[in-house]
Amino acid sequence: AQAWAEAERLLKGFDPETVKSVQAGLARSESEGQRRMLALHGGGSRDGLEIHPNLWAGIGLVRGGAGTALVGSHEEVAERIKEYAALGIEEFVFSGYPHLEEAYWFGEGVLPRLAADGLWRHPHDALADGSVLVPFAR
């Protein structure tokens, strides 16, 4: 519920004129991926933005590129990542809003669940010198 409340807070902060302007610019793109992103939210509609359980297309209203977000509890987000992994996806690029807080949230709550299922291991385990590449995720 907290994650969806945050998504709603972000959505309420999107100025309608900014959304309209961004969407118009993105509509000029020749990218097939961008065309598909625009189709997810009807080129600016704020309705029906949860396009799959825990998958929200709202951020695509104001930015180009990969404009979807996993929204939910630690367990729900881990379950969606497991679904992607089951399809053969091996690498992910994650970010969140606000960035630092979401990095800690993910590292403390999602990564341990993925590790327990053998889908993630800390980079420290692979380094001979003992250095830590992702200190928040230990």
Coordinates of N, CA, C and O in Angstrom, one line a residue:
A1 N 0.8 -1.2 0.0 CA 0.0 0.0 0.0 C 0.9 1.3 0.0 O 0.5 2.2 -0.7
Q2 N 2.0 1.2 0.7 CA 2.9 2.4 0.8 C 3.5 2.6 -0.6 O 3.6 3.8 -1.0
A3 N 3.9 1.6 -1.3 CA 4.5 1.8 -2.6 C 3.5 2.4 -3.6 O 3.8 3.3 -4.4
W4 N 2.2 1.9 -3.6 CA 1.2 2.5 -4.5 C 0.9 3.9 -4.1 O 0.6 4.7 -4.9
A5 N 0.9 4.2 -2.8 CA 0.7 5.6 -2.4 C 1.8 6.5 -2.9 O 1.5 7.6 -3.3
E6 N 3.0 6.0 -2.9 CA 4.1 6.8 -3.4 C 3.9 7.0 -5.0 O 4.2 8.1 -5.5
A7 N 3.5 5.9 -5.7 CA 3.3 6.1 -7.1 C 2.2 7.1 -7.4 O 2.3 8.0 -8.3
E8 N 1.2 7.1 -6.6 CA 0.1 8.1 -6.7 C 0.6 9.5 -6.4 O 0.2 10.4 -7.1
R9 N 1.4 9.6 -5.4 CA 2.0 10.9 -5.0 C 2.8 11.5 -6.2 O 2.7 12.6 -6.6
L10 N 3.6 10.6 -6.8 CA 4.4 11.0 -8.0 C 3.5 11.4 -9.1 O 3.7 12.5 -9.8
L11 N 2.4 10.7 -9.4 CA 1.5 10.9 -10.4 C 0.8 12.3 -10.2 O 0.7 13.1 -11.2
K12 N 0.4 12.6 -9.0 CA -0.2 13.9 -8.7 C 0.7 15.0 -8.9 O 0.2 16.2 -9.2
G13 N 2.0 14.8 -8.9 CA 3.0 15.9 -9.1 C 3.3 16.1 -10.6 O 4.0 17.1 -10.9
F14 N 2.7 15.3 -11.5 CA 3.0 15.5 -12.9 C 2.0 16.6 -13.4 O 0.8 16.4 -13.5
D15 N 2.6 17.7 -13.8 CA 1.8 18.8 -14.4 C 1.2 18.3 -15.7 O 1.9 17.8 -16.6
P16 N -0.1 18.5 -15.9 CA -0.8 18.0 -17.1 C -0.2 18.6 -18.4 O 0.0 17.9 -19.4
E17 N 0.2 19.8 -18.4 CA 0.9 20.5 -19.5 C 2.2 19.9 -19.8 O 2.6 19.7 -21.0
T18 N 3.0 19.5 -18.8 CA 4.3 18.9 -19.0 C 4.1 17.5 -19.6 O 4.8 17.1 -20.5
V19 N 3.1 16.7 -19.0 CA 2.8 15.4 -19.6 C 2.4 15.5 -21.1 O 3.0 14.8 -21.9
K20 N 1.6 16.5 -21.4 CA 1.2 16.7 -22.8 C 2.4 17.0 -23.7 O 2.6 16.4 -24.8
S21 N 3.3 17.9 -23.2 CA 4.4 18.3 -24.0 C 5.4 17.1 -24.1 O 5.9 16.8 -25.2
V22 N 5.7 16.4 -23.1 CA 6.6 15.2 -23.1 C 6.0 14.2 -24.1 O 6.7 13.6 -24.9
Q23 N 4.7 13.9 -23.9 CA 4.1 12.9 -24.8 C 4.2 13.2 -26.3 O 4.4 12.4 -27.1
A24 N 4.0 14.5 -26.6 CA 4.1 15.0 -27.9 C 5.5 14.8 -28.5 O 5.6 14.3 -29.6
G25 N 6.5 15.1 -27.7 CA 7.8 14.9 -28.1 C 8.2 13.4 -28.3 O 8.8 13.0 -29.3
L26 N 7.7 12.6 -27.4 CA 8.0 11.2 -27.5 C 7.3 10.5 -28.7 O 7.8 9.6 -29.3
A27 N 6.1 11.1 -29.1 CA 5.4 10.5 -30.2 C 6.1 10.7 -31.5 O 5.8 10.0 -32.5
R28 N 7.1 11.7 -31.5 CA 7.8 11.9 -32.8 C 9.0 10.9 -32.9 O 9.6 10.8 -33.9
S29 N 9.2 10.1 -31.9 CA 10.3 9.1 -31.9 C 10.0 8.0 -32.9 O 8.9 7.6 -33.1
E30 N 11.1 7.6 -33.5 CA 11.0 6.4 -34.5 C 11.2 5.1 -33.8 O 11.2 4.1 -34.4
S31 N 11.5 5.2 -32.5 CA 11.8 4.0 -31.7 C 10.5 3.1 -31.5 O 9.5 3.5 -31.1
E32 N 10.7 1.8 -31.9 CA 9.6 0.9 -31.6 C 9.3 0.7 -30.1 O 8.2 0.6 -29.7
G33 N 10.3 0.7 -29.3 CA 10.2 0.6 -27.9 C 9.4 1.8 -27.3 O 8.5 1.6 -26.5
Q34 N 9.8 3.0 -27.8 CA 9.0 4.2 -27.3 C 7.6 4.1 -27.8 O 6.7 4.5 -27.1
R35 N 7.3 3.7 -29.0 CA 6.0 3.6 -29.5 C 5.2 2.6 -28.6 O 4.0 2.9 -28.2
R36 N 5.8 1.6 -28.2 CA 5.1 0.6 -27.3 C 4.8 1.2 -25.9 O 3.8 1.0 -25.3
M37 N 5.8 2.0 -25.4 CA 5.6 2.6 -24.1 C 4.4 3.6 -24.2 O 3.6 3.7 -23.3
L38 N 4.4 4.4 -25.3 CA 3.3 5.3 -25.4 C 1.9 4.6 -25.4 O 0.9 5.1 -24.9
A39 N 1.9 3.5 -26.1 CA 0.6 2.7 -26.2 C 0.2 2.2 -24.8 O -1.0 2.0 -24.6
L40 N 1.2 2.0 -23.9 CA 0.8 1.5 -22.6 C -0.1 2.4 -21.8 O -0.9 2.0 -21.0
H41 N 0.1 3.7 -22.0 CA -0.8 4.7 -21.3 C -1.5 5.6 -22.2 O -1.9 6.7 -21.8
G42 N -1.8 5.1 -23.4 CA -2.6 5.9 -24.3 C -2.1 7.3 -24.6 O -2.9 8.2 -24.8
G43 N -0.8 7.5 -24.6 CA -0.2 8.8 -25.0 C -0.5 9.8 -24.0 O -0.4 11.0 -24.3
G44 N -0.7 9.5 -22.8 CA -0.9 10.5 -21.7 C -2.0 10.3 -20.7 O -2.2 11.1 -19.8
S45 N -2.7 9.2 -20.9 CA -3.8 8.9 -20.0 C -3.3 8.5 -18.6 O -2.3 7.8 -18.5
R46 N -3.9 9.0 -17.6 CA -3.6 8.6 -16.2 C -4.4 7.4 -15.7 O -4.3 7.0 -14.6
D47 N -5.2 6.8 -16.6 CA -6.0 5.7 -16.2 C -5.3 4.4 -16.7 O -4.6 4.3 -17.7
G48 N -5.5 3.3 -15.9 CA -5.0 2.0 -16.3 C -3.5 1.9 -16.3 O -3.0 1.2 -17.2
L49 N -2.8 2.6 -15.4 CA -1.4 2.6 -15.5 C -0.7 1.3 -14.9 O 0.4 1.1 -15.1
E50 N -1.5 0.5 -14.1 CA -1.0 -0.7 -13.7 C -1.3 -1.7 -14.8 O -2.4 -2.2 -15.0
I51 N -0.2 -2.0 -15.6 CA -0.4 -2.8 -16.8 C -0.2 -4.3 -16.6 O -0.5 -5.0 -17.6
H52 N 0.2 -4.7 -15.5 CA 0.4 -6.1 -15.1 C 0.5 -6.0 -13.6 O 0.8 -4.9 -13.0
P53 N 0.2 -7.0 -12.8 CA 0.4 -6.9 -11.4 C 1.7 -6.4 -11.0 O 2.8 -6.9 -11.4
N54 N 1.7 -5.3 -10.2 CA 2.9 -4.6 -9.7 C 3.7 -3.9 -10.8 O 4.8 -3.5 -10.5
L55 N 3.2 -3.8 -12.0 CA 4.0 -3.1 -13.1 C 3.2 -1.9 -13.5 O 2.1 -1.9 -14.0
W56 N 3.9 -0.7 -13.2 CA 3.2 0.6 -13.4 C 3.9 1.4 -14.5 O 5.1 1.5 -14.5
A57 N 3.1 1.9 -15.4 CA 3.6 2.6 -16.6 C 3.6 4.1 -16.4 O 3.8 4.9 -17.3
G58 N 3.3 4.6 -15.2 CA 3.1 6.0 -14.9 C 4.3 6.9 -15.1 O 4.2 8.0 -15.6
I59 N 5.5 6.4 -14.8 CA 6.7 7.2 -15.0 C 6.9 7.6 -16.5 O 7.5 8.6 -16.8
G60 N 6.4 6.7 -17.4 CA 6.5 7.0 -18.8 C 5.7 8.2 -19.3 O 5.9 8.6 -20.4
L61 N 4.9 8.7 -18.4 CA 4.2 9.9 -18.8 C 5.1 11.1 -18.9 O 4.8 12.1 -19.7
V62 N 6.2 11.1 -18.2 CA 7.1 12.3 -18.1 C 8.5 12.0 -18.5 O 9.4 12.9 -18.4
R63 N 8.8 10.8 -18.9 CA 10.2 10.5 -19.4 C 10.2 9.5 -20.5 O 9.3 8.6 -20.5
G64 N 11.1 9.5 -21.3 CA 11.3 8.6 -22.4 C 12.0 7.3 -21.9 O 12.4 7.2 -20.8
G65 N 12.1 6.4 -22.8 CA 12.9 5.2 -22.5 C 12.0 4.2 -21.7 O 10.8 4.2 -21.8
A66 N 12.7 3.5 -20.9 CA 12.0 2.5 -20.1 C 11.2 3.2 -19.0 O 11.7 3.6 -18.0
G67 N 9.9 3.3 -19.2 CA 9.1 4.1 -18.4 C 8.1 3.2 -17.5 O 7.0 3.6 -17.3
T68 N 8.5 2.1 -17.1 CA 7.7 1.3 -16.2 C 8.5 1.1 -14.9 O 9.7 1.2 -14.8
A69 N 7.7 0.7 -13.9 CA 8.3 0.5 -12.6 C 7.6 -0.6 -11.9 O 6.4 -0.8 -12.0
L70 N 8.4 -1.4 -11.1 CA 7.8 -2.4 -10.3 C 7.4 -1.7 -9.0 O 8.2 -1.0 -8.4
V71 N 6.2 -1.9 -8.6 CA 5.6 -1.2 -7.5 C 5.0 -2.3 -6.6 O 4.1 -3.1 -7.0
G72 N 5.4 -2.3 -5.3 CA 4.8 -3.2 -4.4 C 5.7 -3.5 -3.2 O 6.7 -2.7 -2.9
S73 N 5.4 -4.5 -2.4 CA 6.1 -4.9 -1.2 C 7.4 -5.5 -1.7 O 7.6 -5.9 -2.9
H74 N 8.3 -5.8 -0.7 CA 9.6 -6.5 -1.1 C 9.2 -7.8 -1.7 O 9.8 -8.2 -2.8
E75 N 8.3 -8.5 -1.2 CA 7.9 -9.9 -1.7 C 7.3 -9.8 -3.1 O 7.7 -10.6 -4.0
E76 N 6.4 -8.8 -3.3 CA 5.8 -8.7 -4.6 C 6.8 -8.3 -5.7 O 6.8 -8.9 -6.8
V77 N 7.7 -7.4 -5.4 CA 8.8 -7.0 -6.3 C 9.7 -8.2 -6.6 O 10.0 -8.4 -7.8
A78 N 10.1 -8.9 -5.6 CA 10.9 -10.1 -5.8 C 10.2 -11.1 -6.7 O 10.8 -11.7 -7.6
E79 N 8.9 -11.3 -6.5 CA 8.1 -12.3 -7.3 C 8.1 -11.8 -8.8 O 8.2 -12.7 -9.6
R80 N 7.9 -10.5 -9.0 CA 7.9 -10.1 -10.4 C 9.3 -10.3 -11.1 O 9.4 -10.7 -12.2
I81 N 10.3 -10.0 -10.3 CA 11.7 -10.3 -10.9 C 11.9 -11.7 -11.1 O 12.5 -12.1 -12.2
K82 N 11.4 -12.6 -10.3 CA 11.5 -14.0 -10.5 C 10.8 -14.4 -11.8 O 11.2 -15.3 -12.5
E83 N 9.6 -13.8 -12.1 CA 8.9 -14.1 -13.3 C 9.7 -13.7 -14.5 O 9.8 -14.5 -15.5
Y84 N 10.4 -12.5 -14.5 CA 11.3 -12.2 -15.6 C 12.4 -13.1 -15.7 O 12.8 -13.5 -16.8
A85 N 13.0 -13.5 -14.6 CA 14.1 -14.5 -14.6 C 13.7 -15.8 -15.3 O 14.4 -16.4 -16.0
A86 N 12.5 -16.3 -14.9 CA 12.0 -17.5 -15.5 C 11.8 -17.4 -17.0 O 11.8 -18.4 -17.7
L87 N 11.7 -16.2 -17.5 CA 11.6 -16.0 -19.0 C 12.9 -16.0 -19.6 O 13.0 -15.9 -20.9
G88 N 14.0 -16.0 -18.8 CA 15.4 -16.0 -19.3 C 16.1 -14.7 -19.2 O 17.2 -14.6 -19.7
I89 N 15.5 -13.7 -18.6 CA 16.1 -12.4 -18.4 C 17.2 -12.6 -17.3 O 16.8 -13.0 -16.2
E90 N 18.4 -12.2 -17.6 CA 19.5 -12.4 -16.6 C 20.0 -11.1 -16.0 O 20.7 -11.2 -15.0
E91 N 19.8 -10.0 -16.7 CA 20.4 -8.8 -16.2 C 19.3 -7.7 -16.1 O 18.4 -7.7 -17.0
F92 N 19.3 -6.9 -15.1 CA 18.3 -5.8 -14.9 C 19.0 -4.5 -14.6 O 20.1 -4.5 -14.0
V93 N 18.4 -3.4 -14.9 CA 18.9 -2.1 -14.5 C 17.7 -1.5 -13.7 O 16.6 -1.3 -14.2
F94 N 18.0 -1.3 -12.4 CA 16.9 -0.8 -11.5 C 17.3 0.6 -11.0 O 18.5 0.9 -10.8
S95 N 16.3 1.4 -10.9 CA 16.4 2.7 -10.2 C 15.1 2.9 -9.5 O 14.1 2.2 -9.7
G96 N 15.0 3.9 -8.7 CA 13.8 4.2 -8.0 C 13.7 5.7 -7.6 O 14.6 6.5 -7.9
Y97 N 12.6 6.1 -7.0 CA 12.4 7.5 -6.7 C 12.0 7.5 -5.2 O 11.0 6.9 -4.9
P98 N 12.7 8.2 -4.4 CA 14.0 8.9 -4.6 C 15.1 7.8 -4.7 O 15.0 6.8 -4.0
H99 N 16.1 8.1 -5.4 CA 17.1 7.1 -5.8 C 17.8 6.5 -4.6 O 17.8 5.2 -4.5
L100 N 18.4 7.2 -3.7 CA 19.1 6.6 -2.6 C 18.2 5.8 -1.7 O 18.6 4.7 -1.4
E101 N 17.1 6.3 -1.3 CA 16.2 5.6 -0.4 C 15.7 4.3 -1.1 O 15.7 3.3 -0.4
E102 N 15.4 4.3 -2.4 CA 15.0 3.1 -3.1 C 16.1 2.1 -3.2 O 15.9 0.9 -3.2
A103 N 17.3 2.6 -3.3 CA 18.5 1.7 -3.4 C 18.6 0.9 -2.1 O 18.8 -0.3 -2.1
Y104 N 18.5 1.6 -1.0 CA 18.5 0.9 0.3 C 17.3 -0.1 0.5 O 17.4 -1.2 0.9
W105 N 16.1 0.4 0.1 CA 14.9 -0.4 0.2 C 15.1 -1.7 -0.5 O 14.8 -2.8 -0.1
F106 N 15.6 -1.6 -1.8 CA 15.8 -2.8 -2.6 C 16.8 -3.7 -2.1 O 16.7 -4.9 -2.0
G107 N 17.9 -3.1 -1.7 CA 19.1 -3.9 -1.1 C 18.7 -4.6 0.1 O 19.2 -5.8 0.4
E108 N 18.0 -4.0 1.0 CA 17.7 -4.6 2.3 C 16.5 -5.6 2.2 O 16.4 -6.5 3.0
G109 N 15.6 -5.4 1.3 CA 14.3 -6.2 1.3 C 14.1 -7.1 0.1 O 13.6 -8.2 0.3
V110 N 14.6 -6.7 -1.1 CA 14.4 -7.5 -2.3 C 15.5 -8.5 -2.5 O 15.3 -9.7 -2.7
L111 N 16.8 -8.0 -2.4 CA 17.9 -8.8 -2.8 C 18.0 -10.0 -1.8 O 18.3 -11.1 -2.4
P112 N 17.7 -9.9 -0.6 CA 17.8 -11.2 0.3 C 16.8 -12.2 -0.2 O 17.1 -13.4 -0.2
R113 N 15.7 -11.8 -0.7 CA 14.7 -12.8 -1.2 C 15.1 -13.4 -2.5 O 15.0 -14.6 -2.7
L114 N 15.8 -12.6 -3.3 CA 16.3 -13.2 -4.6 C 17.5 -14.1 -4.3 O 17.6 -15.2 -4.9
A115 N 18.3 -13.7 -3.3 CA 19.5 -14.6 -2.9 C 19.0 -15.9 -2.4 O 19.6 -17.0 -2.7
A116 N 17.9 -15.9 -1.6 CA 17.4 -17.1 -1.0 C 16.9 -18.1 -2.0 O 17.0 -19.3 -1.8
D117 N 16.5 -17.6 -3.2 CA 16.0 -18.4 -4.3 C 17.1 -18.7 -5.3 O 16.9 -19.2 -6.4
G118 N 18.4 -18.3 -5.0 CA 19.5 -18.5 -5.9 C 19.5 -17.6 -7.1 O 20.2 -17.9 -8.1
L119 N 18.8 -16.5 -7.1 CA 18.7 -15.6 -8.3 C 19.7 -14.4 -8.2 O 19.8 -13.6 -9.1
W120 N 20.3 -14.3 -7.0 CA 21.3 -13.2 -6.9 C 22.3 -13.6 -5.8 O 22.0 -14.4 -4.9
R121 N 23.5 -13.1 -6.0 CA 24.6 -13.3 -5.0 C 25.3 -12.0 -4.9 O 25.5 -11.3 -5.9
H122 N 25.8 -11.7 -3.8 CA 26.5 -10.5 -3.6 C 27.8 -10.5 -4.4 O 28.5 -11.5 -4.4
P123 N 28.2 -9.4 -5.0 CA 29.4 -9.3 -5.8 C 30.7 -9.6 -4.9 O 31.6 -10.1 -5.4
H124 N 30.6 -9.3 -3.6 CA 31.7 -9.6 -2.7 C 32.1 -11.1 -2.8 O 33.3 -11.4 -2.7
D125 N 31.2 -12.0 -3.0 CA 31.5 -13.4 -3.0 C 32.4 -13.7 -4.2 O 33.0 -14.8 -4.1
A126 N 32.4 -12.9 -5.2 CA 33.2 -13.2 -6.4 C 34.5 -12.5 -6.4 O 35.3 -12.8 -7.3
L127 N 34.8 -11.6 -5.5 CA 36.0 -10.8 -5.5 C 37.1 -11.4 -4.6 O 36.9 -11.7 -3.5
A128 N 38.3 -11.6 -5.3 CA 39.4 -12.2 -4.5 C 40.0 -11.2 -3.5 O 40.5 -11.7 -2.4
D129 N 39.9 -9.9 -3.7 CA 40.5 -9.0 -2.8 C 39.6 -8.6 -1.7 O 40.0 -7.8 -0.8
G130 N 38.4 -9.1 -1.6 CA 37.5 -8.8 -0.5 C 36.8 -7.5 -0.6 O 36.1 -7.1 0.3
S131 N 37.0 -6.7 -1.7 CA 36.4 -5.4 -1.7 C 34.8 -5.6 -2.0 O 34.4 -6.7 -2.5
V132 N 34.1 -4.6 -1.6 CA 32.6 -4.7 -1.7 C 32.2 -3.7 -2.7 O 32.5 -2.5 -2.6
L133 N 31.5 -4.2 -3.8 CA 31.0 -3.3 -4.8 C 29.7 -2.7 -4.5 O 29.4 -1.6 -4.9
V134 N 28.9 -3.3 -3.7 CA 27.5 -2.9 -3.4 C 27.4 -2.9 -1.9 O 26.7 -3.8 -1.4
P135 N 27.9 -2.0 -1.1 CA 27.9 -2.1 0.3 C 26.6 -2.2 1.0 O 26.4 -2.8 2.0
F136 N 25.6 -1.5 0.4 CA 24.3 -1.5 1.0 C 23.6 -2.8 0.9 O 22.6 -3.1 1.6
A137 N 24.0 -3.7 0.0 CA 23.3 -5.0 -0.2 C 23.8 -6.1 0.5 O 23.5 -7.3 0.3
R138 N 24.8 -5.9 1.4 CA 25.4 -7.0 2.2 C 24.5 -7.6 3.2 O 23.7 -7.2 3.8

